mmCIF file of C-alpha atoms in Angstrom:
data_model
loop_
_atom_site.group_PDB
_atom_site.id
_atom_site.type_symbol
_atom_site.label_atom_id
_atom_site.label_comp_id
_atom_site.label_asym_id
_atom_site.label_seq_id
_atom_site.Cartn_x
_atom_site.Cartn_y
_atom_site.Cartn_z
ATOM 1 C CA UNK H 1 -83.319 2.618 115.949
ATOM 2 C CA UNK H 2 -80.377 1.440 113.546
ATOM 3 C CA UNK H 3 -77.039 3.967 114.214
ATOM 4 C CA UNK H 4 -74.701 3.524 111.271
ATOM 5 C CA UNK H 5 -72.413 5.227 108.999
ATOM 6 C CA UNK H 6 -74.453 8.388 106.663
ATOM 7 C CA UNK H 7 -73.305 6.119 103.342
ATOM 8 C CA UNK H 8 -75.174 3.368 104.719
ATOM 9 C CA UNK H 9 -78.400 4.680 105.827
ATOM 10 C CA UNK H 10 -78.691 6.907 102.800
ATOM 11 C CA UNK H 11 -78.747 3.300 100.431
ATOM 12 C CA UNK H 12 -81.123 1.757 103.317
ATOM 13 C CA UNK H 13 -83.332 5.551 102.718
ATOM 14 C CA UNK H 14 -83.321 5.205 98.749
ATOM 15 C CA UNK H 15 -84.528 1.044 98.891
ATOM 16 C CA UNK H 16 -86.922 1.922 101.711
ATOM 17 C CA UNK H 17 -88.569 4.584 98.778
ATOM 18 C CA UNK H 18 -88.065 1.657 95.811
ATOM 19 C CA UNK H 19 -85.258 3.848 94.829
ATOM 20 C CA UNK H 20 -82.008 1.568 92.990
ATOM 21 C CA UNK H 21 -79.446 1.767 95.841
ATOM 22 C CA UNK H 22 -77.422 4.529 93.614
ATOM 23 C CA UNK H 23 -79.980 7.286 94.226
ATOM 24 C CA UNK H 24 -78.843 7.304 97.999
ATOM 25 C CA UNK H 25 -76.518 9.700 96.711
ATOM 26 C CA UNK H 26 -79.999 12.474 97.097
ATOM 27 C CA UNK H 27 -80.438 12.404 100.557
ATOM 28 C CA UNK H 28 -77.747 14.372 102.363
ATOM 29 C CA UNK H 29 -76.870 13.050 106.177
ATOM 30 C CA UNK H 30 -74.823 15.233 107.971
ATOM 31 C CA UNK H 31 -72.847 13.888 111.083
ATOM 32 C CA UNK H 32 -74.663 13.235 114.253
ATOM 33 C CA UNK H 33 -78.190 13.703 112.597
ATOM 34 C CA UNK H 34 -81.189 11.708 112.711
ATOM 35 C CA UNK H 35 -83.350 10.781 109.908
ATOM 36 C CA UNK H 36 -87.038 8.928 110.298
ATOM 37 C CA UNK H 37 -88.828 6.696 107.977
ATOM 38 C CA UNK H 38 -92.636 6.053 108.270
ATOM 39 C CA UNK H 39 -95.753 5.738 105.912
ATOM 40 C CA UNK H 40 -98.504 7.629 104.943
ATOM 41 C CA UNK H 41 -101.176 6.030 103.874
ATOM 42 C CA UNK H 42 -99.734 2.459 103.242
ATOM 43 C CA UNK H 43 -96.749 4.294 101.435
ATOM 44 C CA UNK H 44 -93.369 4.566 102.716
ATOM 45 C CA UNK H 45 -92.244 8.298 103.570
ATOM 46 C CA UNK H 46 -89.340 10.384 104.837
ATOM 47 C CA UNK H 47 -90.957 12.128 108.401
ATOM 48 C CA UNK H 48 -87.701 13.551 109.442
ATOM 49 C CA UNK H 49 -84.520 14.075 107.659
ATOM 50 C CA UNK H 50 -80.972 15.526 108.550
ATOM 51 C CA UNK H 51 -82.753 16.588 112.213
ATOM 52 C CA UNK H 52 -80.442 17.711 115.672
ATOM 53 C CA UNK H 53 -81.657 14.909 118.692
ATOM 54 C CA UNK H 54 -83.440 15.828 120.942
ATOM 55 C CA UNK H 55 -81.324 16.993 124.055
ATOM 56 C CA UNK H 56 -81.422 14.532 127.173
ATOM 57 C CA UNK H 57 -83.926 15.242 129.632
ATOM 58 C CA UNK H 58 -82.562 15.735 133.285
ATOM 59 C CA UNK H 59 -85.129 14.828 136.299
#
């Protein structure tokens, strides 16, 4: 899990794709949302983008 400022994790997003940094201006990240990278089939992916967490679970 990395928690950081939207600017941030949208350049981290665009290199994690082989994007140039600048194209981390695509991928809008709204406050308090979570975004998850992953592959699919040896290639890296965006699973889940701009998402509400998942409320805490009370036992």
């Amino acid at each position: 899990m990395l928690v950081a400022h939207a600017h941030l994790l949208r350049v981290l997003t665009a290199r994690y794709l082989g994007l140039p940094p600048s194209e981390g201006r695509l991928f809008l990240l709204a406050t308090a949302r979570v975004g998850r990278l992953s592959t699919e089939h040896g290639l890296p992916v965006v699973s889940g983008w701009n998402q509400r967490p998942l409320p805490p679970v009370h036992e």
